[in-house]
Amino acid sequence: MSEPARAEPPRAQLEVRVGSATNALQPIPGASRSLAAGSVQWIELALVAVAAACADQLTKALVSGRLGLGNAVDVLGPFTIHHVRNTGIAFGLFADSTSIVIVLTAVAIGTLIVFFARSGRRHPLLPVAVGLVLGGSASNLVDRLRLGYVTDFLDLDYWPAFNLADTFIVVGVGLLFLSFVAADRSSAAVGTSPLSRS
């Protein structure tokens, strides 16, 4: 006489929930996010660069048109408006080496554009920083190609004369450095946040 078949207990079904991984709250690593410049960053860069170049060209034209070459006007203390010509780079460096300066400037501009294309979203200051450097560099480059020299007029007596383009370049490089430091600090802060801890 055969025994009745025993009913097998129901198998436990594996329940899968989408998004229930234990690491779901961890932030996306910075390396997985694209840092390439988008349309907004390119527009910001262009606006800053064009504004810097226009301001530089305008002030040079005013000085060249209203102040004779070599003449100076006292403004305040050691600061004077002194109309001079510079065949070198910023602050009179590499004077009488126009061809070399043109090549170096063109290479620097190209390098900055490539850098910005790859890292334009790294920090909000980058479009302004790179825009100032590009605007100043491009304005001086146009003068060297067109005239063979640039017009300098800001003179502090104890420092070689310079122009607005030189000022924009120096300020832009400073902002570029600050943006790197700020971006690195932000990345470090994200890496040590409670959400990123296991």
PDB file of C-alpha atoms in Angstrom:
ATOM      1  CA  MET A   1       0.000   0.000   0.000  1.00  0.00           C
ATOM      2  CA  SER A   2       1.577   3.283  -1.116  1.00  0.00           C
ATOM      3  CA  GLU A   3       1.790   6.304   1.091  1.00  0.00           C
ATOM      4  CA  PRO A   4       0.122   9.502  -0.097  1.00  0.00           C
ATOM      5  CA  ALA A   5       2.551  11.943  -1.668  1.00  0.00           C
ATOM      6  CA  ARG A   6       3.698  14.567   0.708  1.00  0.00           C
ATOM      7  CA  ALA A   7       3.054  18.129  -0.298  1.00  0.00           C
ATOM      8  CA  GLU A   8       6.341  19.963  -0.736  1.00  0.00           C
ATOM      9  CA  PRO A   9       6.599  23.246   1.137  1.00  0.00           C
ATOM     10  CA  PRO A  10       6.414  26.236  -1.173  1.00  0.00           C
ATOM     11  CA  ARG A  11       9.831  27.504  -2.236  1.00  0.00           C
ATOM     12  CA  ALA A  12      10.795  30.878  -0.970  1.00  0.00           C
ATOM     13  CA  GLN A  13      10.711  33.330  -3.827  1.00  0.00           C
ATOM     14  CA  LEU A  14      13.641  35.646  -4.239  1.00  0.00           C
ATOM     15  CA  GLU A  15      12.423  39.213  -4.031  1.00  0.00           C
ATOM     16  CA  VAL A  16      14.404  41.669  -6.102  1.00  0.00           C
ATOM     17  CA  ARG A  17      13.862  45.362  -5.682  1.00  0.00           C
ATOM     18  CA  VAL A  18      15.345  47.796  -8.122  1.00  0.00           C
ATOM     19  CA  GLY A  19      17.573  50.319  -6.441  1.00  0.00           C
ATOM     20  CA  SER A  20      17.820  48.436  -3.167  1.00  0.00           C
ATOM     21  CA  ALA A  21      21.583  47.953  -3.314  1.00  0.00           C
ATOM     22  CA  THR A  22      23.382  48.753  -0.099  1.00  0.00           C
ATOM     23  CA  ASN A  23      25.511  51.374  -1.802  1.00  0.00           C
ATOM     24  CA  ALA A  24      22.626  53.212  -3.456  1.00  0.00           C
ATOM     25  CA  LEU A  25      23.223  56.320  -1.378  1.00  0.00           C
ATOM     26  CA  GLN A  26      26.847  56.689  -2.356  1.00  0.00           C
ATOM     27  CA  PRO A  27      27.502  59.751  -4.550  1.00  0.00           C
ATOM     28  CA  ILE A  28      28.749  59.333  -8.078  1.00  0.00           C
ATOM     29  CA  PRO A  29      32.533  59.670  -8.061  1.00  0.00           C
ATOM     30  CA  GLY A  30      33.866  62.853  -9.600  1.00  0.00           C
ATOM     31  CA  ALA A  31      35.835  60.843 -12.150  1.00  0.00           C
ATOM     32  CA  SER A  32      32.613  59.431 -13.626  1.00  0.00           C
ATOM     33  CA  ARG A  33      31.163  62.877 -14.307  1.00  0.00           C
ATOM     34  CA  SER A  34      32.203  64.687 -17.459  1.00  0.00           C
ATOM     35  CA  LEU A  35      34.217  67.843 -16.858  1.00  0.00           C
ATOM     36  CA  ALA A  36      34.145  68.882 -20.513  1.00  0.00           C
ATOM     37  CA  ALA A  37      32.888  72.403 -21.157  1.00  0.00           C
ATOM     38  CA  GLY A  38      29.260  72.675 -22.226  1.00  0.00           C
ATOM     39  CA  SER A  39      27.530  75.385 -24.232  1.00  0.00           C
ATOM     40  CA  VAL A  40      26.955  77.530 -21.122  1.00  0.00           C
ATOM     41  CA  GLN A  41      30.654  77.490 -20.209  1.00  0.00           C
ATOM     42  CA  TRP A  42      31.687  78.348 -23.778  1.00  0.00           C
ATOM     43  CA  ILE A  43      29.265  81.282 -23.877  1.00  0.00           C
ATOM     44  CA  GLU A  44      30.566  82.597 -20.537  1.00  0.00           C
ATOM     45  CA  LEU A  45      34.136  82.228 -21.759  1.00  0.00           C
ATOM     46  CA  ALA A  46      33.390  84.063 -25.007  1.00  0.00           C
ATOM     47  CA  LEU A  47      31.634  86.952 -23.258  1.00  0.00           C
ATOM     48  CA  VAL A  48      34.507  87.491 -20.819  1.00  0.00           C
ATOM     49  CA  ALA A  49      37.179  87.164 -23.520  1.00  0.00           C
ATOM     50  CA  VAL A  50      35.457  89.584 -25.907  1.00  0.00           C
ATOM     51  CA  ALA A  51      34.822  92.115 -23.134  1.00  0.00           C
ATOM     52  CA  ALA A  52      38.479  91.956 -22.024  1.00  0.00           C
ATOM     53  CA  ALA A  53      39.804  92.320 -25.577  1.00  0.00           C
ATOM     54  CA  CYS A  54      37.461  95.237 -26.364  1.00  0.00           C
ATOM     55  CA  ALA A  55      38.373  97.078 -23.149  1.00  0.00           C
ATOM     56  CA  ASP A  56      42.072  96.645 -23.904  1.00  0.00           C
ATOM     57  CA  GLN A  57      41.776  97.802 -27.505  1.00  0.00           C
ATOM     58  CA  LEU A  58      39.678 100.812 -26.521  1.00  0.00           C
ATOM     59  CA  THR A  59      42.118 102.050 -23.872  1.00  0.00           C
ATOM     60  CA  LYS A  60      45.084 101.567 -26.212  1.00  0.00           C
ATOM     61  CA  ALA A  61      43.334 103.567 -28.920  1.00  0.00           C
ATOM     62  CA  LEU A  62      42.541 106.393 -26.475  1.00  0.00           C
ATOM     63  CA  VAL A  63      46.128 106.594 -25.253  1.00  0.00           C
ATOM     64  CA  SER A  64      47.612 106.404 -28.756  1.00  0.00           C
ATOM     65  CA  GLY A  65      45.233 109.064 -30.053  1.00  0.00           C
ATOM     66  CA  ARG A  66      45.517 111.558 -27.193  1.00  0.00           C
ATOM     67  CA  LEU A  67      49.022 111.133 -25.831  1.00  0.00           C
ATOM     68  CA  GLY A  68      52.217 111.396 -27.855  1.00  0.00           C
ATOM     69  CA  LEU A  69      54.661 108.494 -27.812  1.00  0.00           C
ATOM     70  CA  GLY A  70      56.918 108.831 -24.776  1.00  0.00           C
ATOM     71  CA  ASN A  71      54.736 111.422 -23.072  1.00  0.00           C
ATOM     72  CA  ALA A  72      53.285 110.868 -19.613  1.00  0.00           C
ATOM     73  CA  VAL A  73      50.505 112.259 -17.456  1.00  0.00           C
ATOM     74  CA  ASP A  74      50.722 112.109 -13.660  1.00  0.00           C
ATOM     75  CA  VAL A  75      47.680 110.501 -12.071  1.00  0.00           C
ATOM     76  CA  LEU A  76      48.343 109.712  -8.406  1.00  0.00           C
ATOM     77  CA  GLY A  77      51.637 109.293  -6.590  1.00  0.00           C
ATOM     78  CA  PRO A  78      53.943 107.049  -8.618  1.00  0.00           C
ATOM     79  CA  PHE A  79      51.123 106.064 -10.986  1.00  0.00           C
ATOM     80  CA  THR A  80      51.234 107.743 -14.412  1.00  0.00           C
ATOM     81  CA  ILE A  81      49.755 107.228 -17.867  1.00  0.00           C
ATOM     82  CA  HIS A  82      52.902 106.805 -19.949  1.00  0.00           C
ATOM     83  CA  HIS A  83      52.611 106.069 -23.697  1.00  0.00           C
ATOM     84  CA  VAL A  84      55.275 103.498 -24.663  1.00  0.00           C
ATOM     85  CA  ARG A  85      55.631 100.657 -27.158  1.00  0.00           C
ATOM     86  CA  ASN A  86      56.554  97.118 -26.205  1.00  0.00           C
ATOM     87  CA  THR A  87      57.810  94.472 -28.652  1.00  0.00           C
ATOM     88  CA  GLY A  88      58.077  91.824 -25.927  1.00  0.00           C
ATOM     89  CA  ILE A  89      55.530  90.122 -23.723  1.00  0.00           C
ATOM     90  CA  ALA A  90      53.994  91.336 -20.471  1.00  0.00           C
ATOM     91  CA  PHE A  91      56.004  93.944 -18.558  1.00  0.00           C
ATOM     92  CA  GLY A  92      58.637  94.275 -21.304  1.00  0.00           C
ATOM     93  CA  LEU A  93      60.025  90.741 -21.133  1.00  0.00           C
ATOM     94  CA  PHE A  94      61.606  89.347 -24.341  1.00  0.00           C
ATOM     95  CA  ALA A  95      61.760  92.774 -25.962  1.00  0.00           C
ATOM     96  CA  ASP A  96      62.674  92.832 -29.679  1.00  0.00           C
ATOM     97  CA  SER A  97      61.722  89.147 -30.061  1.00  0.00           C
ATOM     98  CA  THR A  98      58.359  89.697 -31.721  1.00  0.00           C
ATOM     99  CA  SER A  99      58.346  86.493 -33.796  1.00  0.00           C
ATOM    100  CA  ILE A 100      59.123  84.297 -30.789  1.00  0.00           C
ATOM    101  CA  VAL A 101      56.532  86.103 -28.685  1.00  0.00           C
ATOM    102  CA  ILE A 102      53.873  85.598 -31.380  1.00  0.00           C
ATOM    103  CA  VAL A 103      54.578  81.855 -31.533  1.00  0.00           C
ATOM    104  CA  LEU A 104      54.596  81.475 -27.741  1.00  0.00           C
ATOM    105  CA  THR A 105      51.341  83.420 -27.416  1.00  0.00           C
ATOM    106  CA  ALA A 106      49.634  81.359 -30.121  1.00  0.00           C
ATOM    107  CA  VAL A 107      50.739  78.112 -28.455  1.00  0.00           C
ATOM    108  CA  ALA A 108      49.520  79.347 -25.061  1.00  0.00           C
ATOM    109  CA  ILE A 109      46.126  80.300 -26.507  1.00  0.00           C
ATOM    110  CA  GLY A 110      45.732  76.912 -28.187  1.00  0.00           C
ATOM    111  CA  THR A 111      46.717  75.075 -25.015  1.00  0.00           C
ATOM    112  CA  LEU A 112      44.211  77.052 -22.947  1.00  0.00           C
ATOM    113  CA  ILE A 113      41.389  76.307 -25.390  1.00  0.00           C
ATOM    114  CA  VAL A 114      42.138  72.564 -25.312  1.00  0.00           C
ATOM    115  CA  PHE A 115      42.347  72.621 -21.512  1.00  0.00           C
ATOM    116  CA  PHE A 116      39.027  74.457 -21.213  1.00  0.00           C
ATOM    117  CA  ALA A 117      37.309  72.096 -23.652  1.00  0.00           C
ATOM    118  CA  ARG A 118      38.252  69.188 -21.390  1.00  0.00           C
ATOM    119  CA  SER A 119      37.823  70.804 -17.960  1.00  0.00           C
ATOM    120  CA  GLY A 120      35.410  73.734 -18.351  1.00  0.00           C
ATOM    121  CA  ARG A 121      32.970  72.362 -15.784  1.00  0.00           C
ATOM    122  CA  ARG A 122      35.582  71.724 -13.120  1.00  0.00           C
ATOM    123  CA  HIS A 123      34.760  74.982 -11.323  1.00  0.00           C
ATOM    124  CA  PRO A 124      32.419  77.969 -11.974  1.00  0.00           C
ATOM    125  CA  LEU A 125      35.415  80.354 -11.951  1.00  0.00           C
ATOM    126  CA  LEU A 126      37.085  78.668 -14.907  1.00  0.00           C
ATOM    127  CA  PRO A 127      35.158  80.450 -17.711  1.00  0.00           C
ATOM    128  CA  VAL A 128      36.014  83.828 -16.168  1.00  0.00           C
ATOM    129  CA  ALA A 129      39.647  82.934 -15.486  1.00  0.00           C
ATOM    130  CA  VAL A 130      40.343  81.435 -18.892  1.00  0.00           C
ATOM    131  CA  GLY A 131      38.290  84.163 -20.580  1.00  0.00           C
ATOM    132  CA  LEU A 132      40.439  86.897 -19.049  1.00  0.00           C
ATOM    133  CA  VAL A 133      43.665  85.159 -20.056  1.00  0.00           C
ATOM    134  CA  LEU A 134      42.426  84.458 -23.575  1.00  0.00           C
ATOM    135  CA  GLY A 135      41.007  87.947 -24.065  1.00  0.00           C
ATOM    136  CA  GLY A 136      44.191  89.646 -22.917  1.00  0.00           C
ATOM    137  CA  SER A 137      46.471  87.309 -24.850  1.00  0.00           C
ATOM    138  CA  ALA A 138      44.440  87.568 -28.047  1.00  0.00           C
ATOM    139  CA  SER A 139      44.299  91.376 -27.866  1.00  0.00           C
ATOM    140  CA  ASN A 140      48.068  91.676 -27.511  1.00  0.00           C
ATOM    141  CA  LEU A 141      48.581  89.053 -30.229  1.00  0.00           C
ATOM    142  CA  VAL A 142      46.436  91.032 -32.665  1.00  0.00           C
ATOM    143  CA  ASP A 143      48.545  94.138 -31.995  1.00  0.00           C
ATOM    144  CA  ARG A 144      51.807  92.282 -32.563  1.00  0.00           C
ATOM    145  CA  LEU A 145      50.557  90.787 -35.818  1.00  0.00           C
ATOM    146  CA  ARG A 146      49.131  94.097 -37.034  1.00  0.00           C
ATOM    147  CA  LEU A 147      51.682  96.595 -35.690  1.00  0.00           C
ATOM    148  CA  GLY A 148      54.685  94.604 -34.521  1.00  0.00           C
ATOM    149  CA  TYR A 149      54.303  95.938 -30.969  1.00  0.00           C
ATOM    150  CA  VAL A 150      51.758  96.581 -28.229  1.00  0.00           C
ATOM    151  CA  THR A 151      50.905  99.890 -26.583  1.00  0.00           C
ATOM    152  CA  ASP A 152      51.658 100.063 -22.866  1.00  0.00           C
ATOM    153  CA  PHE A 153      50.525 102.976 -20.737  1.00  0.00           C
ATOM    154  CA  LEU A 154      50.010 101.957 -17.090  1.00  0.00           C
ATOM    155  CA  ASP A 155      53.215 102.994 -15.322  1.00  0.00           C
ATOM    156  CA  LEU A 156      53.958 102.603 -11.617  1.00  0.00           C
ATOM    157  CA  ASP A 157      57.483 104.074 -11.875  1.00  0.00           C
ATOM    158  CA  TYR A 158      59.103 101.137 -10.054  1.00  0.00           C
ATOM    159  CA  TRP A 159      57.588  98.545 -12.442  1.00  0.00           C
ATOM    160  CA  PRO A 160      57.754  98.245 -16.258  1.00  0.00           C
ATOM    161  CA  ALA A 161      54.792  99.819 -18.042  1.00  0.00           C
ATOM    162  CA  PHE A 162      51.899  97.514 -18.930  1.00  0.00           C
ATOM    163  CA  ASN A 163      48.375  97.623 -20.335  1.00  0.00           C
ATOM    164  CA  LEU A 164      44.916  96.262 -19.525  1.00  0.00           C
ATOM    165  CA  ALA A 165      45.604  93.035 -21.443  1.00  0.00           C
ATOM    166  CA  ASP A 166      48.581  92.308 -19.182  1.00  0.00           C
ATOM    167  CA  THR A 167      46.393  93.024 -16.150  1.00  0.00           C
ATOM    168  CA  PHE A 168      43.672  90.671 -17.387  1.00  0.00           C
ATOM    169  CA  ILE A 169      46.239  87.919 -17.981  1.00  0.00           C
ATOM    170  CA  VAL A 170      47.686  88.220 -14.468  1.00  0.00           C
ATOM    171  CA  VAL A 171      44.239  88.341 -12.820  1.00  0.00           C
ATOM    172  CA  GLY A 172      43.058  85.423 -14.963  1.00  0.00           C
ATOM    173  CA  VAL A 173      46.031  83.270 -13.979  1.00  0.00           C
ATOM    174  CA  GLY A 174      45.355  84.097 -10.314  1.00  0.00           C
ATOM    175  CA  LEU A 175      41.702  83.089 -10.659  1.00  0.00           C
ATOM    176  CA  LEU A 176      42.771  79.938 -12.502  1.00  0.00           C
ATOM    177  CA  PHE A 177      44.942  78.952  -9.545  1.00  0.00           C
ATOM    178  CA  LEU A 178      42.125  79.715  -7.092  1.00  0.00           C
ATOM    179  CA  SER A 179      39.678  77.603  -9.105  1.00  0.00           C
ATOM    180  CA  PHE A 180      42.082  74.635  -8.991  1.00  0.00           C
ATOM    181  CA  VAL A 181      42.467  74.944  -5.227  1.00  0.00           C
ATOM    182  CA  ALA A 182      38.701  75.308  -4.687  1.00  0.00           C
ATOM    183  CA  ALA A 183      37.931  72.354  -6.974  1.00  0.00           C
ATOM    184  CA  ASP A 184      40.433  70.139  -5.148  1.00  0.00           C
ATOM    185  CA  ARG A 185      38.966  71.105  -1.767  1.00  0.00           C
ATOM    186  CA  SER A 186      35.454  70.355  -3.000  1.00  0.00           C
ATOM    187  CA  SER A 187      36.542  66.936  -4.267  1.00  0.00           C
ATOM    188  CA  ALA A 188      38.215  66.159  -0.943  1.00  0.00           C
ATOM    189  CA  ALA A 189      35.109  67.234   0.972  1.00  0.00           C
ATOM    190  CA  VAL A 190      32.892  64.962  -1.102  1.00  0.00           C
ATOM    191  CA  GLY A 191      35.265  62.053  -0.623  1.00  0.00           C
ATOM    192  CA  THR A 192      35.120  62.353   3.167  1.00  0.00           C
ATOM    193  CA  SER A 193      31.410  63.042   3.510  1.00  0.00           C
ATOM    194  CA  PRO A 194      29.251  60.678   5.574  1.00  0.00           C
ATOM    195  CA  LEU A 195      27.397  59.502   2.466  1.00  0.00           C
ATOM    196  CA  SER A 196      30.617  58.210   0.931  1.00  0.00           C
ATOM    197  CA  ARG A 197      31.607  56.151   3.966  1.00  0.00           C
ATOM    198  CA  SER A 198      30.821  52.437   3.970  1.00  0.00           C
TER     199      SER A 198
END
